[in-house]
């Protein structure tokens, strides 16, 4: 039997990591440099600035070719001369004389048109690099009083210059942040600001070789990797920056995806940030998910379905973004060319595409960890997903698709099925939690058990039994003082009962204890048969349904109607007399409060009773996003009609018998629309 109570599993001992090659090397000889192969810029080529408290130890290696560093000159002036100028200008600025200081700032200002000749000859580039080297030497002087100069250096065009300049620039960033911790956030913010995407023009500077977008992006990550290795504490500063700079939900899809791709690339060389990065992506995804669902709900069903179908027919509408393009924004049709309705539909379609692309990317990111669902990596990543579920997804009522990350990966192995179901049980039953969160956890539990194709039968029975036992406790504690159905007072009881009704409708076959009847051989084999149910199932539901708390009056009418119909057909239970008597009950006379904050059905504004009833909220309703739905198609239990039930209803109609139920519902009608 699988235990549904979450049990902390001890982590497998990890092998001791092998010593890695030092990323940051000190120079082996003052005034010399190592000869390196011409290669793409990488952090291995960057040596750490010398520690202010230690002198570099001199060593000679006969296998290393050494050569004297070429002397930098800017407009006939030596590096040493410019160092003296920089030092004296900074010191004078701090005393109130900023003439020389402002001249240095001007060196890093964007090039003017009349400066392009100097730039193309290399004079401007050499001058900027020489001043950069000089500033690196005196980074300890660049306190808060020099923030203007620091901002000018951070704003300069550096990514598209030659490799030697980029190395010098990254060295400057390292020296600055090491000597002046107050600038760490500013420097990291500048680098992360390029996660939205770099313009091609940044790699086409006068006098410099052309650099493509991939190379420009790589240089951003080389600089970040270098700083994080140099200053390990910078990770704690970087994490809130990543969240703060995350694109707003209304930003274009391409910008969102580009930012996420850069975050994932960052997590590869900064594993200490991986959990925070995945959490912030999930948090933003939920916000987009909620907004998308609100937009779809505001449209007519036919229009919403047409939008999804249009995306299905053209799953990839990405324009060809070659290196000739210098913009990251999609073209937007003029307001004059399109009426407001068409514009609204276009916006909704863009949001659906955005959501679809982001969650598809997340499925792709998580998938390698679950290739072996019994591995330590899978266990660790699943715990991360559970944390996101508990803290981000569960409290968000209108989340529609983000939770399918859990739905899919929880079904990769039975112990993960048990882990997710156990977490939902714990959240639903735990005392002290807000009632609305307990109701939501019950909905997730019911929806997962009902819809999960890889949830085994014995887990279905265990969950049914666990919920039933809990209902018995709640009923015993409250039935004596109960005046009647009241969603405010007994919200957890009603949410749990609705969970059982929903599970029964989908998984009643798994609740049959033993039977020689084969539905595969004869689809109508269950008709007219007295079935043997799992012990306690019928008794528990009977005590619950016929208690003074009267859950069938509070639970969502479509769920109640479907349960009543199936239960009668299977000779499990006959509740129609109770439904008839419930029609004469007005919930408002028992309600403790109008604003109960429960998950309730508010769809019918003209029916006050709906305010006192639960919403038919089950988070794993049919998946709608066309691009990413392939991830969950094999995990999903589609609604199956009960054999012989439709024929029974037809016979009743032909004989003129009165229809006994008030509502009929197909619990999977959304799937029918999507197929």
XYZ file of C-alpha atoms in Angstrom:
675
model
C 0.000 0.000 0.000
C 1.238 3.483 -0.811
C 1.302 5.855 2.124
C -0.101 9.272 1.342
C 1.437 10.935 4.393
C 4.464 12.911 3.228
C 7.627 11.363 4.576
C 10.936 13.158 4.470
C 13.300 11.013 2.482
C 16.971 11.251 3.381
C 19.043 12.608 0.586
C 21.501 10.171 -0.935
C 25.086 10.987 -0.023
C 26.833 12.828 -2.788
C 30.273 11.938 -3.954
C 32.903 14.381 -2.883
C 33.342 16.903 -5.709
C 36.594 16.762 -7.600
C 38.704 19.867 -7.379
C 37.932 21.993 -10.383
C 40.367 24.045 -12.377
C 40.615 27.496 -10.829
C 38.608 29.972 -12.836
C 40.512 33.018 -11.652
C 44.289 33.011 -12.003
C 46.722 35.604 -10.784
C 49.328 36.891 -13.163
C 52.527 34.862 -12.928
C 54.804 37.768 -13.669
C 54.280 41.481 -13.133
C 54.206 43.304 -16.449
C 53.722 40.154 -18.567
C 50.766 38.303 -20.003
C 50.157 34.748 -21.086
C 49.880 33.930 -24.728
C 46.389 32.539 -25.470
C 44.735 31.121 -28.552
C 42.349 33.318 -30.493
C 39.027 32.141 -29.159
C 35.581 33.331 -28.137
C 35.652 35.454 -25.008
C 35.382 33.291 -21.914
C 35.799 33.857 -18.223
C 38.810 31.532 -18.185
C 40.726 34.323 -19.906
C 40.000 36.728 -17.056
C 42.350 36.834 -14.114
C 41.211 38.199 -10.792
C 42.473 41.601 -9.701
C 45.218 41.255 -7.106
C 44.096 41.230 -3.494
C 44.801 44.574 -1.806
C 46.228 42.737 1.224
C 48.527 40.334 -0.583
C 51.251 40.764 -3.129
C 51.292 38.466 -6.123
C 53.921 35.785 -5.800
C 56.380 35.810 -8.716
C 56.946 32.471 -10.411
C 58.542 31.452 -13.684
C 57.216 28.688 -15.884
C 59.479 27.606 -18.747
C 56.464 26.257 -20.673
C 54.758 29.649 -20.815
C 55.760 32.093 -23.480
C 56.128 35.546 -21.985
C 56.272 38.878 -23.713
C 56.401 42.457 -22.544
C 52.993 44.127 -22.458
C 52.579 46.659 -25.187
C 52.470 50.130 -23.748
C 49.090 51.782 -24.039
C 49.056 55.276 -25.404
C 46.148 57.662 -25.933
C 46.800 60.604 -28.245
C 50.522 60.413 -27.546
C 50.151 60.006 -23.786
C 51.319 56.936 -21.892
C 49.226 54.800 -19.578
C 51.277 55.993 -16.612
C 50.553 59.618 -17.507
C 46.817 58.952 -17.716
C 46.892 57.082 -14.408
C 48.319 60.171 -12.739
C 45.659 62.302 -14.435
C 42.849 60.012 -13.292
C 44.093 59.924 -9.715
C 44.536 63.673 -9.445
C 41.175 64.359 -11.173
C 39.276 62.060 -8.778
C 40.982 63.546 -5.744
C 40.278 67.083 -6.998
C 36.622 66.188 -7.657
C 36.196 64.928 -4.123
C 37.514 68.301 -2.943
C 35.107 70.255 -5.168
C 37.073 70.788 -8.413
C 35.390 68.629 -11.099
C 36.905 69.955 -14.330
C 39.245 67.005 -14.913
C 36.660 64.571 -13.525
C 34.054 65.775 -16.048
C 36.585 65.392 -18.858
C 37.067 61.724 -17.930
C 33.291 61.212 -17.916
C 33.196 62.636 -21.428
C 35.603 59.913 -22.622
C 32.943 57.286 -21.886
C 30.012 59.264 -23.299
C 28.401 57.986 -26.520
C 30.390 58.918 -29.603
C 29.196 61.983 -31.499
C 29.003 62.064 -35.280
C 32.171 64.196 -35.567
C 34.056 61.660 -33.436
C 33.441 58.740 -35.804
C 36.624 59.364 -37.734
C 38.694 59.069 -34.568
C 36.742 55.989 -33.605
C 37.244 54.330 -36.990
C 41.003 55.020 -36.757
C 41.043 53.461 -33.311
C 42.033 56.618 -31.431
C 38.772 56.818 -29.435
C 38.843 53.113 -28.664
C 42.455 53.224 -27.390
C 41.735 56.356 -25.364
C 38.698 54.753 -23.690
C 40.583 51.544 -22.981
C 43.552 53.394 -21.543
C 41.342 55.426 -19.215
C 39.542 52.208 -18.269
C 42.840 50.613 -17.249
C 43.714 53.710 -15.245
C 40.344 53.660 -13.459
C 40.862 49.976 -12.647
C 44.072 50.904 -10.836
C 42.238 53.457 -8.699
C 38.915 51.669 -8.165
C 39.381 52.138 -4.418
C 38.963 55.896 -4.913
C 35.600 55.594 -6.699
C 33.359 56.011 -3.683
C 29.779 57.274 -3.696
C 31.030 60.744 -4.549
C 32.132 59.384 -7.947
C 28.861 57.664 -8.822
C 28.412 59.901 -11.866
C 31.645 58.643 -13.398
C 30.796 55.050 -12.537
C 27.400 55.406 -14.209
C 29.054 56.836 -17.307
C 31.396 53.840 -17.531
C 28.541 51.365 -16.988
C 26.490 53.066 -19.721
C 29.216 53.002 -22.373
C 29.121 50.730 -25.426
C 31.398 47.922 -24.297
C 29.857 44.642 -25.464
C 30.590 45.168 -29.154
C 34.237 46.165 -28.854
C 37.253 43.954 -29.435
C 38.199 41.207 -27.046
C 40.984 43.096 -25.295
C 38.613 45.953 -24.425
C 35.949 43.567 -23.129
C 38.509 41.834 -20.911
C 39.669 45.180 -19.574
C 36.072 46.246 -18.969
C 35.177 43.091 -17.059
C 38.373 43.470 -15.015
C 37.224 46.990 -14.162
C 33.826 45.682 -13.006
C 35.576 43.137 -10.801
C 37.946 45.699 -9.288
C 35.126 48.207 -8.742
C 32.778 45.763 -7.005
C 35.600 44.285 -4.925
C 36.779 47.690 -3.708
C 33.374 49.408 -3.493
C 30.600 47.048 -2.402
C 28.000 49.794 -2.775
C 28.241 49.416 -6.559
C 27.553 45.674 -6.677
C 23.800 46.135 -7.215
C 24.322 48.824 -9.852
C 26.775 46.683 -11.830
C 24.610 43.562 -11.640
C 21.544 45.590 -12.620
C 23.351 46.881 -15.708
C 24.240 43.351 -16.799
C 20.780 41.895 -16.096
C 19.245 44.809 -18.018
C 20.605 43.155 -21.156
C 18.623 39.949 -20.457
C 15.719 41.447 -22.414
C 17.801 41.068 -25.566
C 20.684 42.986 -27.104
C 20.381 45.121 -30.200
C 22.389 44.154 -33.239
C 23.708 47.729 -33.454
C 25.572 47.103 -30.167
C 27.827 44.726 -32.096
C 28.509 47.060 -35.033
C 30.651 49.829 -33.617
C 32.980 51.934 -35.801
C 36.534 50.631 -35.773
C 35.540 47.311 -34.185
C 34.874 43.904 -35.752
C 31.198 42.975 -36.091
C 29.832 40.905 -33.213
C 26.626 38.870 -33.561
C 23.861 38.622 -30.972
C 24.985 35.291 -29.585
C 28.470 36.651 -28.933
C 27.066 39.796 -27.338
C 24.860 37.714 -25.047
C 27.789 35.445 -24.168
C 29.840 38.430 -23.053
C 27.086 39.422 -20.619
C 27.192 35.972 -19.055
C 30.991 35.860 -18.975
C 30.963 39.091 -16.976
C 28.275 37.808 -14.595
C 30.028 34.493 -14.099
C 33.302 36.280 -13.349
C 31.690 38.593 -10.774
C 29.803 35.780 -9.035
C 33.003 33.742 -8.723
C 34.949 36.780 -7.556
C 32.292 37.896 -5.038
C 30.210 34.897 -3.889
C 27.981 37.125 -1.755
C 26.825 38.875 -4.927
C 24.317 36.046 -5.483
C 22.158 37.332 -2.634
C 22.154 40.773 -4.260
C 21.452 39.383 -7.725
C 18.365 37.347 -6.790
C 16.017 40.309 -6.042
C 17.362 42.119 -9.112
C 16.302 39.208 -11.325
C 12.781 39.372 -9.857
C 12.536 43.153 -10.063
C 13.617 43.280 -13.712
C 11.388 40.408 -14.843
C 9.198 41.678 -17.729
C 5.651 42.733 -16.918
C 2.891 40.323 -17.918
C 1.809 42.558 -20.796
C 5.280 42.624 -22.378
C 5.666 40.832 -25.769
C 6.233 37.084 -25.922
C 9.696 37.397 -27.470
C 10.940 39.635 -24.681
C 9.537 37.270 -22.038
C 11.122 34.197 -23.618
C 14.474 35.946 -24.118
C 14.583 36.983 -20.465
C 13.683 33.476 -19.305
C 16.321 31.914 -21.570
C 18.941 34.184 -20.016
C 17.752 33.286 -16.512
C 18.110 29.584 -17.283
C 21.570 30.175 -18.722
C 22.506 32.033 -15.543
C 21.296 29.134 -13.386
C 23.727 26.795 -15.152
C 26.803 28.566 -13.760
C 25.117 29.897 -10.594
C 23.336 26.788 -9.222
C 22.791 28.524 -5.893
C 20.289 30.760 -7.730
C 18.433 27.983 -9.561
C 15.631 27.625 -7.020
C 15.053 31.391 -6.867
C 15.127 31.639 -10.660
C 12.576 28.871 -11.171
C 10.389 30.387 -8.445
C 10.320 33.828 -10.042
C 9.550 32.315 -13.468
C 6.684 30.322 -11.949
C 5.384 33.384 -10.112
C 5.280 35.441 -13.310
C 3.811 32.541 -15.270
C 0.914 32.284 -12.809
C 0.189 35.998 -13.241
C 0.111 35.637 -17.026
C -2.023 32.506 -16.637
C -4.599 34.312 -14.501
C -4.793 37.313 -16.829
C -5.123 35.069 -19.870
C -8.003 33.167 -18.286
C -9.772 36.390 -17.297
C -9.436 37.619 -20.884
C -10.826 34.369 -22.295
C -13.728 34.398 -19.838
C -14.629 37.910 -20.975
C -15.010 36.709 -24.567
C -17.806 34.619 -26.019
C -17.135 30.899 -25.852
C -17.105 30.639 -29.641
C -14.565 33.446 -29.978
C -12.346 31.961 -27.270
C -12.483 28.556 -28.956
C -11.653 30.160 -32.314
C -8.567 31.794 -30.814
C -7.274 28.480 -29.460
C -8.018 26.769 -32.768
C -6.210 29.484 -34.730
C -3.109 29.009 -32.575
C -3.388 25.239 -33.003
C -3.338 25.612 -36.773
C -0.350 27.988 -36.601
C 1.530 26.955 -33.444
C 4.615 28.983 -34.318
C 3.989 32.539 -35.445
C 7.489 33.701 -34.656
C 8.779 35.915 -37.402
C 12.193 35.156 -38.802
C 14.446 37.218 -36.604
C 17.696 37.241 -38.456
C 20.664 39.436 -37.734
C 19.225 42.088 -40.040
C 16.598 43.013 -37.459
C 17.466 45.560 -34.803
C 14.275 45.490 -32.801
C 12.883 43.075 -30.270
C 9.302 44.252 -30.553
C 6.717 42.716 -32.853
C 5.095 45.022 -35.336
C 1.816 46.457 -34.087
C -1.107 47.334 -36.306
C -2.240 50.935 -36.136
C -5.317 51.686 -34.042
C -6.851 53.279 -37.121
C -6.585 50.045 -39.079
C -8.472 47.804 -36.711
C -11.624 48.166 -34.635
C -11.582 47.746 -30.879
C -13.053 44.219 -30.909
C -10.489 42.925 -33.359
C -7.726 44.580 -31.401
C -8.978 42.979 -28.202
C -9.063 39.538 -29.818
C -5.541 40.062 -31.129
C -4.316 40.975 -27.633
C -5.955 37.900 -26.105
C -4.449 35.688 -28.790
C -1.029 37.193 -28.065
C -1.436 36.421 -24.350
C -2.445 32.829 -25.074
C 0.583 32.378 -27.328
C 2.819 33.918 -24.672
C 1.520 31.623 -21.957
C 1.791 28.611 -24.238
C 5.397 29.370 -25.203
C 6.573 30.008 -21.633
C 5.030 26.903 -20.093
C 6.279 24.783 -22.988
C 9.769 26.102 -22.256
C 9.364 25.224 -18.570
C 8.294 21.679 -19.419
C 11.445 21.411 -21.528
C 13.622 22.748 -18.705
C 12.268 20.363 -16.070
C 12.030 17.278 -18.277
C 15.718 16.172 -18.191
C 15.612 15.950 -14.397
C 12.858 13.309 -14.599
C 14.412 11.050 -17.230
C 15.212 8.865 -14.234
C 12.397 9.666 -11.762
C 14.165 7.630 -9.054
C 17.328 9.741 -9.165
C 18.461 12.214 -6.521
C 18.155 14.983 -9.119
C 14.500 14.108 -9.768
C 13.710 14.037 -6.046
C 15.378 17.411 -5.508
C 13.652 19.066 -8.459
C 10.276 17.636 -7.451
C 10.683 19.138 -3.992
C 11.347 22.460 -5.720
C 8.147 22.042 -7.732
C 6.196 21.192 -4.574
C 7.524 24.348 -2.944
C 6.321 26.402 -5.916
C 2.953 24.664 -5.732
C 2.487 25.365 -2.024
C 3.698 28.963 -2.045
C 2.762 30.256 -5.503
C 0.253 28.103 -7.380
C -2.105 26.922 -4.632
C -2.903 30.419 -3.253
C -3.752 31.648 -6.786
C -7.391 30.768 -7.334
C -7.680 31.367 -11.076
C -4.489 29.632 -12.150
C -5.459 27.487 -15.121
C -2.406 25.817 -16.661
C 0.710 26.396 -14.539
C -0.255 23.564 -12.171
C 0.070 21.039 -14.987
C 3.821 21.071 -14.369
C 3.027 19.181 -11.147
C 0.347 17.111 -12.854
C 2.797 15.844 -15.477
C 5.961 15.295 -13.472
C 4.151 13.802 -10.475
C 2.975 10.995 -12.745
C 6.450 9.984 -13.938
C 6.692 7.488 -11.044
C 4.322 6.072 -8.438
C 6.314 7.408 -5.482
C 5.938 10.918 -6.952
C 2.187 10.341 -7.343
C 2.170 9.468 -3.662
C 4.285 12.503 -2.773
C 2.027 15.002 -4.545
C -1.217 13.408 -3.306
C 0.231 13.291 0.210
C 1.143 16.977 0.036
C -2.408 17.858 -1.036
C -3.826 15.742 1.803
C -1.595 17.477 4.318
C -2.515 20.938 3.042
C -6.234 20.114 2.976
C -6.392 18.606 6.471
C -3.849 20.736 8.323
C -5.396 22.746 11.118
C -4.644 26.429 11.315
C -4.592 26.981 7.558
C -7.036 29.474 6.016
C -10.236 27.734 4.952
C -9.923 28.934 1.370
C -6.491 27.276 1.034
C -7.809 24.029 2.514
C -10.675 24.078 0.012
C -8.259 24.720 -2.828
C -6.006 21.862 -1.691
C -9.046 19.544 -1.609
C -9.901 20.612 -5.170
C -6.336 19.908 -6.337
C -6.381 16.507 -4.627
C -9.707 15.519 -6.165
C -8.793 16.799 -9.607
C -5.399 15.055 -9.591
C -6.822 11.714 -8.454
C -9.763 11.935 -10.866
C -7.829 13.099 -13.912
C -4.421 11.458 -13.470
C -4.148 8.563 -15.929
C -1.175 7.131 -14.032
C -2.751 7.394 -10.579
C -3.195 3.703 -9.605
C -6.491 2.287 -8.329
C -5.229 1.665 -4.814
C -4.260 5.346 -4.485
C -7.788 6.315 -5.573
C -9.230 4.081 -2.842
C -6.798 5.377 -0.219
C -7.579 9.008 -0.987
C -11.301 8.272 -0.918
C -10.914 6.580 2.471
C -8.730 9.369 3.905
C -11.185 12.069 2.888
C -14.110 10.012 4.179
C -12.516 9.502 7.598
C -11.817 13.204 7.854
C -15.436 13.991 6.971
C -16.610 11.670 9.745
C -14.539 13.643 12.269
C -15.850 17.010 11.092
C -19.441 15.724 11.046
C -19.176 14.253 14.558
C -17.800 17.526 15.925
C -20.443 19.775 14.358
C -23.649 17.847 13.709
C -25.111 18.343 17.186
C -24.997 22.135 16.996
C -25.671 22.392 13.244
C -28.828 24.334 12.293
C -28.534 23.628 8.579
C -26.236 23.942 5.542
C -23.813 26.844 6.009
C -20.822 27.344 3.720
C -19.217 29.833 6.062
C -19.153 27.526 9.078
C -18.403 24.198 7.388
C -16.533 25.168 4.225
C -13.868 22.452 4.617
C -16.543 19.774 5.052
C -18.306 20.798 1.853
C -15.062 21.091 -0.142
C -14.059 17.570 0.953
C -17.496 16.185 0.094
C -17.412 17.770 -3.348
C -13.981 16.215 -3.847
C -15.442 12.766 -3.153
C -18.346 13.322 -5.542
C -15.968 14.410 -8.301
C -13.619 11.466 -7.761
C -16.584 9.083 -7.819
C -17.828 10.454 -11.146
C -14.478 9.869 -12.844
C -13.026 6.869 -11.021
C -16.008 4.778 -9.853
C -14.541 1.777 -11.695
C -11.539 1.882 -9.326
C -13.864 1.847 -6.297
C -15.331 -1.543 -7.181
C -13.623 -4.063 -4.895
C -13.957 -7.116 -7.113
C -15.888 -8.069 -10.179
C -15.832 -10.705 -12.859
C -17.481 -8.264 -15.222
C -15.299 -6.918 -18.038
C -16.295 -3.549 -19.416
C -13.838 -3.993 -22.278
C -15.639 -7.142 -23.459
C -19.098 -5.703 -22.893
C -19.468 -1.911 -22.521
C -22.912 -2.383 -20.952
C -21.762 -5.110 -18.554
C -22.433 -2.966 -15.472
C -26.051 -2.277 -16.376
C -28.460 -3.827 -13.868
C -25.681 -5.417 -11.814
C -25.286 -5.229 -8.055
C -21.632 -4.265 -7.739
C -19.380 -4.928 -4.768
C -17.798 -1.696 -3.646
C -14.648 -1.119 -1.600
C -15.594 -1.586 2.086
C -16.714 1.635 3.762
C -17.161 3.662 0.551
C -20.949 3.576 0.454
C -21.375 3.894 4.235
C -19.075 6.916 4.446
C -20.811 8.767 1.652
C -24.229 7.941 3.032
C -23.378 9.327 6.506
C -21.957 12.444 4.884
C -24.741 13.143 2.413
C -27.603 12.579 4.856
C -26.036 14.493 7.740
C -27.547 17.726 9.087
C -24.791 19.631 7.276
C -26.585 18.619 4.030
C -23.617 18.943 1.597
C -25.687 18.270 -1.552
C -27.331 21.663 -1.036
C -23.947 23.439 -0.848
C -21.870 21.532 -3.407
C -21.893 22.770 -6.999
C -25.220 21.771 -8.616
C -23.641 20.357 -11.834
C -21.362 18.066 -9.785
C -24.253 16.973 -7.560
C -26.487 16.286 -10.584
C -23.850 14.150 -12.296
C -23.141 12.189 -9.118
C -26.863 11.561 -8.537
C -27.310 10.307 -12.074
C -24.319 7.930 -12.022
C -24.991 6.680 -8.478
C -28.563 5.776 -9.372
C -27.545 4.059 -12.597
C -24.918 1.939 -10.798
C -27.315 1.136 -7.920
C -24.814 2.771 -5.587
C -27.094 5.348 -3.965
C -30.435 7.035 -4.671
C -30.431 10.689 -3.593
C -33.206 12.237 -5.685
C -35.705 12.535 -2.796
C -33.107 14.556 -0.890
C -32.512 16.781 -3.934
C -36.243 17.426 -4.177
C -36.509 18.419 -0.511
C -33.415 20.630 -0.878
C -35.261 22.729 -3.462
C -37.413 24.070 -0.629
C -34.411 25.162 1.468
C -33.152 28.746 1.220
C -29.476 28.900 2.118
C -29.644 32.535 3.164
C -31.554 31.591 6.344
C -28.609 29.485 7.556
C -25.695 31.552 6.238
C -23.364 33.021 8.852
C -22.090 35.740 6.550
C -22.520 37.058 3.042
C -18.793 37.535 2.487
C -17.562 34.065 3.348
C -14.502 34.073 1.089
C -15.087 30.469 0.024
C -14.602 28.954 -3.391
C -18.168 29.406 -4.538
C -20.185 29.534 -7.716
C -20.744 33.211 -8.580
C -21.596 32.675 -12.206
C -25.321 33.411 -11.868
C -25.638 36.894 -10.465
C -29.428 36.709 -10.432
C -29.536 33.613 -8.235
C -28.699 34.493 -4.645
C -28.386 30.796 -3.784
C -25.252 30.501 -5.892
C -23.470 32.899 -3.536
C -23.801 30.277 -0.793
C -22.662 27.338 -2.926
C -19.243 26.018 -3.889
C -17.758 26.715 -7.264
C -17.191 23.724 -9.551
C -13.470 24.442 -9.386
C -11.183 21.574 -10.322
C -7.715 22.784 -11.326
C -6.912 19.995 -13.780
C -9.811 20.617 -16.111
C -8.978 19.992 -19.789
C -5.723 21.552 -20.943
C -6.315 24.171 -23.635
C -2.922 25.461 -24.780
C -2.178 23.923 -28.204
C 1.623 24.088 -28.379
C 2.353 22.615 -24.952
C -0.586 20.224 -24.551
C 1.437 17.322 -25.945
C 3.231 17.151 -22.589
C 0.078 16.096 -20.729
C -2.055 14.286 -23.313
C -0.954 10.813 -22.184
C -1.326 11.738 -18.502
C -4.958 12.696 -18.747
C -8.194 10.810 -18.033
C -10.800 12.033 -20.499
C -14.434 11.958 -19.465
C -16.043 8.614 -20.258
C -19.779 8.215 -20.270
C -21.217 5.551 -18.018
C -22.190 2.489 -20.100
C -25.934 2.310 -20.690
C -26.701 5.617 -18.977
C -27.587 7.517 -22.127
C -29.848 4.716 -23.304
C -31.580 4.695 -19.935
C -32.302 8.404 -20.211
C -33.629 7.978 -23.749
C -36.000 5.259 -22.589
C -37.291 7.492 -19.810
C -37.922 10.335 -22.239
C -39.804 8.083 -24.646
C -42.017 6.687 -21.877
C -42.915 10.201 -20.787
C -41.400 9.879 -17.349
C -40.566 13.155 -15.660
C -36.891 14.024 -15.616
C -35.847 13.728 -11.968
C -32.686 15.812 -12.049
C -32.643 19.519 -12.553
C -29.231 19.887 -14.182
C -27.275 17.783 -16.622
C -23.613 18.353 -17.223
C -20.782 16.832 -19.184
C -17.821 17.117 -16.825
C -15.491 17.175 -19.804
C -17.379 19.420 -22.205
C -14.344 21.645 -22.617
C -12.425 18.684 -23.985
C -15.170 18.027 -26.492
C -14.859 21.591 -27.716
C -11.114 21.392 -28.037
C -10.874 18.091 -29.857
